[in-house]
mmCIF file of C-alpha atoms in Angstrom:
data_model
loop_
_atom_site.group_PDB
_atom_site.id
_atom_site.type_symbol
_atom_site.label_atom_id
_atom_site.label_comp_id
_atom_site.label_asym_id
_atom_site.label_seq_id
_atom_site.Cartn_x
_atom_site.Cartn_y
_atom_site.Cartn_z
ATOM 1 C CA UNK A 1 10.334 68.748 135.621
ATOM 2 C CA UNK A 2 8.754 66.396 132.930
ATOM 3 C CA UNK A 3 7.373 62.897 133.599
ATOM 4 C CA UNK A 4 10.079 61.822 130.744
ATOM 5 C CA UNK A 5 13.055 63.381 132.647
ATOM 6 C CA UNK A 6 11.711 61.534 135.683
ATOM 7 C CA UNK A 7 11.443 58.365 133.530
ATOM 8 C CA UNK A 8 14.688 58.587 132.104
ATOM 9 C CA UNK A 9 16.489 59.516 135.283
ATOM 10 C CA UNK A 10 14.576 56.160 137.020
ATOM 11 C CA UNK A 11 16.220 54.028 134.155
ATOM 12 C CA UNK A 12 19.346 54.849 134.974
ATOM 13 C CA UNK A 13 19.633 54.906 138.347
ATOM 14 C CA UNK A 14 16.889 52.692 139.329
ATOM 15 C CA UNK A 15 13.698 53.936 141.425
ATOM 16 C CA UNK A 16 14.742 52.972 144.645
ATOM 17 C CA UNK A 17 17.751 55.610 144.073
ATOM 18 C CA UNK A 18 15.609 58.603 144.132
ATOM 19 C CA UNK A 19 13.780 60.822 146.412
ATOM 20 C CA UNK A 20 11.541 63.695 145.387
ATOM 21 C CA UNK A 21 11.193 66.633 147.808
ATOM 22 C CA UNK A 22 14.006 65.322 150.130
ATOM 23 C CA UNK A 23 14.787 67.547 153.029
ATOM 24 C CA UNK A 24 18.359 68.988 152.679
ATOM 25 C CA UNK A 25 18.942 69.078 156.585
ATOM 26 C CA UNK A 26 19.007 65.295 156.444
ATOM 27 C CA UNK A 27 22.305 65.311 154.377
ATOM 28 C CA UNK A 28 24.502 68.065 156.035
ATOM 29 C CA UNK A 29 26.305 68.247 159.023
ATOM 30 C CA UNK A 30 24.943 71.561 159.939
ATOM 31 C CA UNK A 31 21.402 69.603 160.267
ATOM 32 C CA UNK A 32 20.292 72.589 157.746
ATOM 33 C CA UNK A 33 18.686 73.205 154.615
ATOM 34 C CA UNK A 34 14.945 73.289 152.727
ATOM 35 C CA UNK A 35 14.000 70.374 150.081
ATOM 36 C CA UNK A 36 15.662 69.128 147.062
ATOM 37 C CA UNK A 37 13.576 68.632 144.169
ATOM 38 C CA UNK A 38 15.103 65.640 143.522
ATOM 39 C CA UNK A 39 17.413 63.665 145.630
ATOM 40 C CA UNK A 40 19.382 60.590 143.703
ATOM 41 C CA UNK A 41 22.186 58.206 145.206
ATOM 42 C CA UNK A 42 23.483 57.002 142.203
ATOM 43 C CA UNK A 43 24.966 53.470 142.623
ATOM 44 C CA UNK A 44 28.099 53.707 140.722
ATOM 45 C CA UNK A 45 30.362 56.080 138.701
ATOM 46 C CA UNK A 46 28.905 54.687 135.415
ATOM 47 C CA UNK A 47 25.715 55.892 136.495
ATOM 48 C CA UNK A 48 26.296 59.047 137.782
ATOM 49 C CA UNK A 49 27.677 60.024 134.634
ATOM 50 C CA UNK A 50 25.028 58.624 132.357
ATOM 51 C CA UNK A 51 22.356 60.508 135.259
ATOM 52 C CA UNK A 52 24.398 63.702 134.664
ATOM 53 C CA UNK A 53 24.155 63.899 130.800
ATOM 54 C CA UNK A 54 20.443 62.932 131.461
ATOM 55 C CA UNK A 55 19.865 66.352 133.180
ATOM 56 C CA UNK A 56 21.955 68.292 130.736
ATOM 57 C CA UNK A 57 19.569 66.472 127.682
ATOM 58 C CA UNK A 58 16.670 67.878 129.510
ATOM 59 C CA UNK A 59 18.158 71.340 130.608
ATOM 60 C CA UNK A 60 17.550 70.494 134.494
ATOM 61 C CA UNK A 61 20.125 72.119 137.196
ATOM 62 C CA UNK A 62 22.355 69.684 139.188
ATOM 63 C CA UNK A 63 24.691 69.279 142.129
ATOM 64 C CA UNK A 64 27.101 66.561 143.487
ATOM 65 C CA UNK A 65 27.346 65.919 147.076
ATOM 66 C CA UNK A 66 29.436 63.840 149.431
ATOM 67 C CA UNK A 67 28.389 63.535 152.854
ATOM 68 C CA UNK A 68 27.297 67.451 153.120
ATOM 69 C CA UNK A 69 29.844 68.147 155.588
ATOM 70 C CA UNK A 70 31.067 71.850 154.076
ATOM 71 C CA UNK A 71 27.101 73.186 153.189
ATOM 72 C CA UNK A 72 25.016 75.639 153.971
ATOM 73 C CA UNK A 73 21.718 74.757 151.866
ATOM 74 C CA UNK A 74 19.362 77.542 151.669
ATOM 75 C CA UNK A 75 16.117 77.125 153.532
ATOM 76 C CA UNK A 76 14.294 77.299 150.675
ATOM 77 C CA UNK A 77 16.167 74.109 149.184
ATOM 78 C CA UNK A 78 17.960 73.416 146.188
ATOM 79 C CA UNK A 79 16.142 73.512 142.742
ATOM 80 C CA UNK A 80 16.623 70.263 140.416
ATOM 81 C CA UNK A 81 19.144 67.347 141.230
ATOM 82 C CA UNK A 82 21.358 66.650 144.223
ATOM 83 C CA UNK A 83 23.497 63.622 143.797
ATOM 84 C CA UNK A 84 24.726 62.103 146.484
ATOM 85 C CA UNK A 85 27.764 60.116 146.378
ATOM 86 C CA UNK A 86 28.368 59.200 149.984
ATOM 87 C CA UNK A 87 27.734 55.770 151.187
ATOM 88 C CA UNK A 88 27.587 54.504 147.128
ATOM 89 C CA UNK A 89 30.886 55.545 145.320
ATOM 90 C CA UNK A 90 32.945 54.295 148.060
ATOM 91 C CA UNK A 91 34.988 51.131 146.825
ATOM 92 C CA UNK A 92 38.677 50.639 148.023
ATOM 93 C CA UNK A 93 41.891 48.961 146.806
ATOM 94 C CA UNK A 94 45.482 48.869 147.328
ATOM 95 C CA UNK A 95 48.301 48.643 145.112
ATOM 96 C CA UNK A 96 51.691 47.613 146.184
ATOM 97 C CA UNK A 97 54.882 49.209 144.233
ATOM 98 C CA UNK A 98 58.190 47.682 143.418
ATOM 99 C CA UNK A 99 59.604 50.335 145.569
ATOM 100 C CA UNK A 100 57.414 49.638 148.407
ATOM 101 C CA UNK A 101 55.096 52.262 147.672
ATOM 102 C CA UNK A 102 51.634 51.341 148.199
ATOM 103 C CA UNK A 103 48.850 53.213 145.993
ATOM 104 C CA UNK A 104 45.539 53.331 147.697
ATOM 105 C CA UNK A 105 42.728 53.576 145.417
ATOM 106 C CA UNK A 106 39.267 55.349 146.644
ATOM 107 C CA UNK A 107 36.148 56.246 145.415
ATOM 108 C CA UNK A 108 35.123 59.966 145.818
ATOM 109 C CA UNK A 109 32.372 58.422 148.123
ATOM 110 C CA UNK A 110 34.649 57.495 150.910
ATOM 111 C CA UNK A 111 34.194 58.906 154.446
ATOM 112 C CA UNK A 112 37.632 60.582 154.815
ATOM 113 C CA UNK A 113 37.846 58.611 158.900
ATOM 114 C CA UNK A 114 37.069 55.398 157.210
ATOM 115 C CA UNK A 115 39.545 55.692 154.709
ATOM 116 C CA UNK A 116 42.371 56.751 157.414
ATOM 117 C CA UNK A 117 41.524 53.557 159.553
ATOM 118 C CA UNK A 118 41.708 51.264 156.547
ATOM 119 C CA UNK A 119 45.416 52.701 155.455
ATOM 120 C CA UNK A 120 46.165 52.502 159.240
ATOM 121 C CA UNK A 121 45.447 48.778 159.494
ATOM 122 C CA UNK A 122 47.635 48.262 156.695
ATOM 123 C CA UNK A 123 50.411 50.235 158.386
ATOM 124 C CA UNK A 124 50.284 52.793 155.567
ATOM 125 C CA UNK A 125 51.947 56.585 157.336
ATOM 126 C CA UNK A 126 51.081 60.192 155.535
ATOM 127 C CA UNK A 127 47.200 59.969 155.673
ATOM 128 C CA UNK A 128 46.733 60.686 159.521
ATOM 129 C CA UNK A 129 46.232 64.153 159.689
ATOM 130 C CA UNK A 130 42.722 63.235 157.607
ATOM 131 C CA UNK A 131 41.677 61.063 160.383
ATOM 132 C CA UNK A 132 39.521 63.728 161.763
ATOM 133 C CA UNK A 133 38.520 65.853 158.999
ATOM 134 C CA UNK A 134 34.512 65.508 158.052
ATOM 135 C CA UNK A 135 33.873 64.871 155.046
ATOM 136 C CA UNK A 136 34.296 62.479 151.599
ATOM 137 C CA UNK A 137 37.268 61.723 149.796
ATOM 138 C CA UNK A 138 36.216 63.513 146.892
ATOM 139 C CA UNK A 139 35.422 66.592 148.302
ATOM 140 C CA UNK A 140 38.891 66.801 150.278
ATOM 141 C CA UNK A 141 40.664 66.307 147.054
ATOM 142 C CA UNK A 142 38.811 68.916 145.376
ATOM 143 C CA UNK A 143 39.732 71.474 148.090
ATOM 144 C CA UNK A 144 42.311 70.047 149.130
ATOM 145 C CA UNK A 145 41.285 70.041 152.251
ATOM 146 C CA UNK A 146 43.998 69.688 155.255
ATOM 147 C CA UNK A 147 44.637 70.082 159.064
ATOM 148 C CA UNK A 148 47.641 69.661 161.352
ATOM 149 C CA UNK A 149 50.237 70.470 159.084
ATOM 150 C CA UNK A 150 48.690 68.032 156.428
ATOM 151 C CA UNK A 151 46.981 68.685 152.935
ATOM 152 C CA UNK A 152 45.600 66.393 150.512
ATOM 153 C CA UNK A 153 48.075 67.170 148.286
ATOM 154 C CA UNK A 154 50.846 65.404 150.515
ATOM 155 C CA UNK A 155 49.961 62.076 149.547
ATOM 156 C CA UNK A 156 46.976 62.660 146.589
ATOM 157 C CA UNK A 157 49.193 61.516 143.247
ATOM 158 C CA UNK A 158 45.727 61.519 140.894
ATOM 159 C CA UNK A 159 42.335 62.041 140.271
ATOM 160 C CA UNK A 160 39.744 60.320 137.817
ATOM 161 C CA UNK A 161 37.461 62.788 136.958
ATOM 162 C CA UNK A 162 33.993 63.907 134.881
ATOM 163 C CA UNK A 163 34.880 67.286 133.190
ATOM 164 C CA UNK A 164 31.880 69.784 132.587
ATOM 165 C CA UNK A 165 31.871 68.778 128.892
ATOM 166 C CA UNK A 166 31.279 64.417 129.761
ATOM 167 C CA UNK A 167 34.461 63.531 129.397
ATOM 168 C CA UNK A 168 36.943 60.981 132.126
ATOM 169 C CA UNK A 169 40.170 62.247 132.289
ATOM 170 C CA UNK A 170 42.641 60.753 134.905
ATOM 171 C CA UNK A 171 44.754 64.020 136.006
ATOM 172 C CA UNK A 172 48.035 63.088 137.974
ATOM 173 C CA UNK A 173 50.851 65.159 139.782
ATOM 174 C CA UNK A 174 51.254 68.831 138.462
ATOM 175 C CA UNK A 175 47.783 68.388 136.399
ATOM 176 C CA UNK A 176 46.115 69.090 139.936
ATOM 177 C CA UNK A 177 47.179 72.192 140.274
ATOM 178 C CA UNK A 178 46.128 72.107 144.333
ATOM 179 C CA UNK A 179 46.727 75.440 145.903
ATOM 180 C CA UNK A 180 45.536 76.796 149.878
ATOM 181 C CA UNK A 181 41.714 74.773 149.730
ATOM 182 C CA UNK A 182 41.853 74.588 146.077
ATOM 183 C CA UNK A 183 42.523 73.084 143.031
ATOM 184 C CA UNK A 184 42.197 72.914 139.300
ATOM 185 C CA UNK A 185 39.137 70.352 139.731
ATOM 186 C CA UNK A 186 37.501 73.003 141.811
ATOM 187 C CA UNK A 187 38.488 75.591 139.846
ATOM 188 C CA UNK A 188 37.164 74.570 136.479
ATOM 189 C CA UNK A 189 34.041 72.506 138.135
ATOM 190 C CA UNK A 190 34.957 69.233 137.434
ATOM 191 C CA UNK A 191 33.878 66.333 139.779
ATOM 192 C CA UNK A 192 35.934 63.446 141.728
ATOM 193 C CA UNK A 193 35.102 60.012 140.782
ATOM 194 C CA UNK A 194 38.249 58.343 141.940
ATOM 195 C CA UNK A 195 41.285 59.474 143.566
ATOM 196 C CA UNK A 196 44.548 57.340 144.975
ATOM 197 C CA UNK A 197 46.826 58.252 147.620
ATOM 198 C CA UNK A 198 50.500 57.275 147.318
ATOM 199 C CA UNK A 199 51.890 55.758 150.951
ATOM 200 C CA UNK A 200 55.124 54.297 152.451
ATOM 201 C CA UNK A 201 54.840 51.364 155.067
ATOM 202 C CA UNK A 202 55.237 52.857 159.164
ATOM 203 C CA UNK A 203 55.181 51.832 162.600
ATOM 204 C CA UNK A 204 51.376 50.708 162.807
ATOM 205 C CA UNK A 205 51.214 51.563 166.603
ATOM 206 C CA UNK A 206 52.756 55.185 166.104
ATOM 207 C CA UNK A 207 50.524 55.739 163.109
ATOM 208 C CA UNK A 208 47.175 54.844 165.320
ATOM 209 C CA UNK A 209 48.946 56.549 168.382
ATOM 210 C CA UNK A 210 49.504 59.683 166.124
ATOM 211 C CA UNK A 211 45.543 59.298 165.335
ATOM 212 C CA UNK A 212 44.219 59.022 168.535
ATOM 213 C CA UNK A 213 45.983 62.332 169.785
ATOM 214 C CA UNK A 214 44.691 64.420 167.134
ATOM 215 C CA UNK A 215 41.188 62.851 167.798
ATOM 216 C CA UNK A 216 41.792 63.953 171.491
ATOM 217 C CA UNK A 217 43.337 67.079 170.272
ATOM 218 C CA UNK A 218 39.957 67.558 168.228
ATOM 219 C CA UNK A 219 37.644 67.094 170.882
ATOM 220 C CA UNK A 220 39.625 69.181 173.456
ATOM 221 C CA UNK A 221 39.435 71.923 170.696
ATOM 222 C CA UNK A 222 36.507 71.759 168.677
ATOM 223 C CA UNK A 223 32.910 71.830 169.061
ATOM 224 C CA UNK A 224 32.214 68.310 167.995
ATOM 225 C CA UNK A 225 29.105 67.940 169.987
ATOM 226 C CA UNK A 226 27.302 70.388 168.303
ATOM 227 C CA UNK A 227 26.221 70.291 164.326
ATOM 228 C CA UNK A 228 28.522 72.796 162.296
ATOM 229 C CA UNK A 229 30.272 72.763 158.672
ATOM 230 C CA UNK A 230 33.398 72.682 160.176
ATOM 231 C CA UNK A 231 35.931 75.344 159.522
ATOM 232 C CA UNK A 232 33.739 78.631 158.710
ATOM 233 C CA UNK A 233 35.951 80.551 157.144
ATOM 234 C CA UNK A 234 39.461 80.023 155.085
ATOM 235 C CA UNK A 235 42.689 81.151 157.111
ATOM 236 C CA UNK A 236 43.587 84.498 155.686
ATOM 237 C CA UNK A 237 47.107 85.076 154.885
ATOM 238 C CA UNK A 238 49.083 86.174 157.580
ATOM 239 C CA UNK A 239 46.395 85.334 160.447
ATOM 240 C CA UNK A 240 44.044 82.987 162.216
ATOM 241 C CA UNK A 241 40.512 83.402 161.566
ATOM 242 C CA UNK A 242 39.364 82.050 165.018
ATOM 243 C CA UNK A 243 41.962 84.794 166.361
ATOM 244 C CA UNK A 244 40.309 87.268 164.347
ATOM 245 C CA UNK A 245 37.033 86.276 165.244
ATOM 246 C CA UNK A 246 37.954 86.065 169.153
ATOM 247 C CA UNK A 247 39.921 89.398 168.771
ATOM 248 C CA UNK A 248 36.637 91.515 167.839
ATOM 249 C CA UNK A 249 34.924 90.223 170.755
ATOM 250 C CA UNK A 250 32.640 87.855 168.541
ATOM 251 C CA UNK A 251 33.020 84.557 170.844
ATOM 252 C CA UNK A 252 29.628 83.414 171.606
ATOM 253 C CA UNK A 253 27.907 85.538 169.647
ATOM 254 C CA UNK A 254 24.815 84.484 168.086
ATOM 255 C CA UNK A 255 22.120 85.147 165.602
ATOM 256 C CA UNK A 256 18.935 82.992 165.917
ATOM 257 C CA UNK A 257 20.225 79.241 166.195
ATOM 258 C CA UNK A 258 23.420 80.006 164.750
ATOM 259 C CA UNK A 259 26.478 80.863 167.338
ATOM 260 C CA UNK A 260 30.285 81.620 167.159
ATOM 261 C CA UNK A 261 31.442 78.721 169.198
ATOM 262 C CA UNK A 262 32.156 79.658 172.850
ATOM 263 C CA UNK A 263 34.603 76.877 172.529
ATOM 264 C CA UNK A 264 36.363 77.265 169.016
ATOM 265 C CA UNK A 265 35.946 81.072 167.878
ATOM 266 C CA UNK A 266 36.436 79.534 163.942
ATOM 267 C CA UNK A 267 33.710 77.567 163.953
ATOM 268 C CA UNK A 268 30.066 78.741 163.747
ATOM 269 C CA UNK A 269 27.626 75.988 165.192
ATOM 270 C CA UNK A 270 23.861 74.799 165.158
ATOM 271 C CA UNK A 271 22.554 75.333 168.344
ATOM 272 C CA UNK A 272 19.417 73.566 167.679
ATOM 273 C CA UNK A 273 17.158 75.582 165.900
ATOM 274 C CA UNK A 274 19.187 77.722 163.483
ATOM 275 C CA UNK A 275 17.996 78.611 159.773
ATOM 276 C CA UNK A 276 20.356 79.144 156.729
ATOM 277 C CA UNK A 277 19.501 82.478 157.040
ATOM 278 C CA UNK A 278 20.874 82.624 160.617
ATOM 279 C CA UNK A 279 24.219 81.068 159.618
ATOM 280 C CA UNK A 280 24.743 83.319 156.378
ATOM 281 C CA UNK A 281 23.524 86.446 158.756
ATOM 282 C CA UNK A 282 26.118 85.395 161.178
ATOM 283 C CA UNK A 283 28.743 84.960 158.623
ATOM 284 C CA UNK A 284 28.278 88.184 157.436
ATOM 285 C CA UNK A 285 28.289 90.369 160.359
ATOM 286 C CA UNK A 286 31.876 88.423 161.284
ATOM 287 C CA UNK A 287 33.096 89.362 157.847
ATOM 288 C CA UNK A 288 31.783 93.042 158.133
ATOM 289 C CA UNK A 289 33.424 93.324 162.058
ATOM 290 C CA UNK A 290 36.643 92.061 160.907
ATOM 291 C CA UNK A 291 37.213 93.871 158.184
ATOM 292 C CA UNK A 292 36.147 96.766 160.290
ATOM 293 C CA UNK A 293 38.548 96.487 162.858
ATOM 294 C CA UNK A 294 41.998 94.781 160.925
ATOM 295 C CA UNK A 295 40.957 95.466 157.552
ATOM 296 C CA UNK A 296 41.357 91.770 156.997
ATOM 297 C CA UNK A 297 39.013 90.038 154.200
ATOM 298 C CA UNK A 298 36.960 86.878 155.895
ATOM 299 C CA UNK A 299 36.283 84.455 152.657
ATOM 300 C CA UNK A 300 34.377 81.555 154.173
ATOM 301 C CA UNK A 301 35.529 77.888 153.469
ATOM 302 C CA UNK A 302 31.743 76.355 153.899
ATOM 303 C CA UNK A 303 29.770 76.774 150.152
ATOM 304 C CA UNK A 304 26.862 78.447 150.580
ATOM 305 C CA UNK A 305 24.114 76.663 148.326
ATOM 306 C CA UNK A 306 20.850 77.566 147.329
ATOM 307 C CA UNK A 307 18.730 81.176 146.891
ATOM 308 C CA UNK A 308 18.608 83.488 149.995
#
């Protein structure tokens, strides 16, 4: 990359905003991944955009982040820009309806738990199911990401978003198109800047009640104490992937650092030491042994970034 990219990208986003070389394990939950060429928190919306048509000007490969909770970065690391939004793009609002509606506008930046305690104070019912889900507010919209019965699409009425082509578009309702972990802004690559939630007033003390049993529920269930991306793989149609998993006799099993969960067979974890290439050689002997035995296609739900 040129000393004028590097210039350029610096007057945008200011110098204390990027890192060069940044280790990728440092910014996802599976505590895994080589160095990022360059690593940039841009401060605002404004400024991501302006950073992103900098690296199209100059031909230089990007990436948006949010809190890395659904990556697994190559070991070798990711070549050009990663852009994190978490902990910068994370401003909140509320709106209150004539109808009693309240809309609940978030930046894409937002920790998904932080945003389900702050509609929770306000006695705001719909959102809980998110309490527990890692991740950004972005990300969940453009996956559509869901758990206990809930999806983002429940209670997401629009998206602001920057389309491939530089352009803001607020996209509302139908426009999102969200589908099982997937939606049009997925689909066509575009990326979250904003997003609002449409809530009705509830019983505060169920609502936090209803939160702290799914937290317990989550901790009974899942391998929280260990790093992971979450949910490996996407439910298949018709099954459970954990029962799947379980069914072939793959509980426990390991490759390297990388292990199928003793405690939740859907989950694949970090037991300390594992390598990208662990995880990715785990994934694929699960996918191979399932399809094997119940002829059942294992598409995982963590992105796999980077060259292997």
């Amino acid at each position: 990359m040129t000393t004028e990219f590097i210039n350029e990208l610096t007057r945008i986003v200011g110098d204390d905003a990027i890192r060069m070389d940044e280790p990728m394990k440092m910014h996802t939950t599976f505590r895994i991944g080589g160095p990022a060429d360059i690593f940039v928190t841009p401060p605002d919306a404004k400024r991501l955009k302006e950073a992103v048509e900098c690296c199209k000007a100059f031909n230089i490969p990007w990436m948006i982040i949010g809190n890395g909770s659904n990556l697994l970065v190559s070991d070798k690391g990711i070549r050009g820009v990663v852009f994190q939004i978490f902990g910068t793009m994370d401003k909140l609002r509320m709106e209150e309806e004539q109808d009693g509606t309240v809309i609940v506008h978030a930046g894409a930046g937002i920790l998904l738990s932080r945003l389900a305690r702050a509609v929770a104070a306000e006695g705001l019912e719909g959102f809980e199911f998110a309490s527990g889900i890692p991740g950004t507010f972005g990300g969940a919209v453009t996956m559509n990401a869901g758990a206990y019965g809930g999806e983002m699409k429940m209670c997401v009425g629009q998206a602001t978003v920057l389309t491939g082509d530089g352009q803001v578009l607020t996209l509302k309702g139908p426009e999102l198109e969200f589908g099982y972990r997937t939606s049009i802004i997925q689909r066509q690559s575009m990326i979250v800047l904003e997003a609002a939630l449409t809530l009705k007033r509830g019983d505060k003390e169920k609502i936090l009640a209803c939160m702290d049993e799914l937290a317990a529920r989550r901790r009974e269930k899942q391998p929280l104490e260990f790093p992971s991306a979450g949910s490996t793989f996407k439910r298949p149609e018709g099954y459970f992937a954990g029962k799947l998993i379980q069914d072939c006799g793959l509980k426990g099993f390991s490759v390297g650092g990388a292990q199928i969960s003793p405690k939740h067979s859907g989950f694949v974890i970090n037991t300390g030491d594992a390598t990208a290439r662990d995880v990715l050689e785990l994934i694929r002997h699960v996918q191979t042994t399932v399809y094997d035995r119940f002829g059942v296609s294992m598409e995982p739900e963590v992105r796999i970034i980077g060259e292997f």
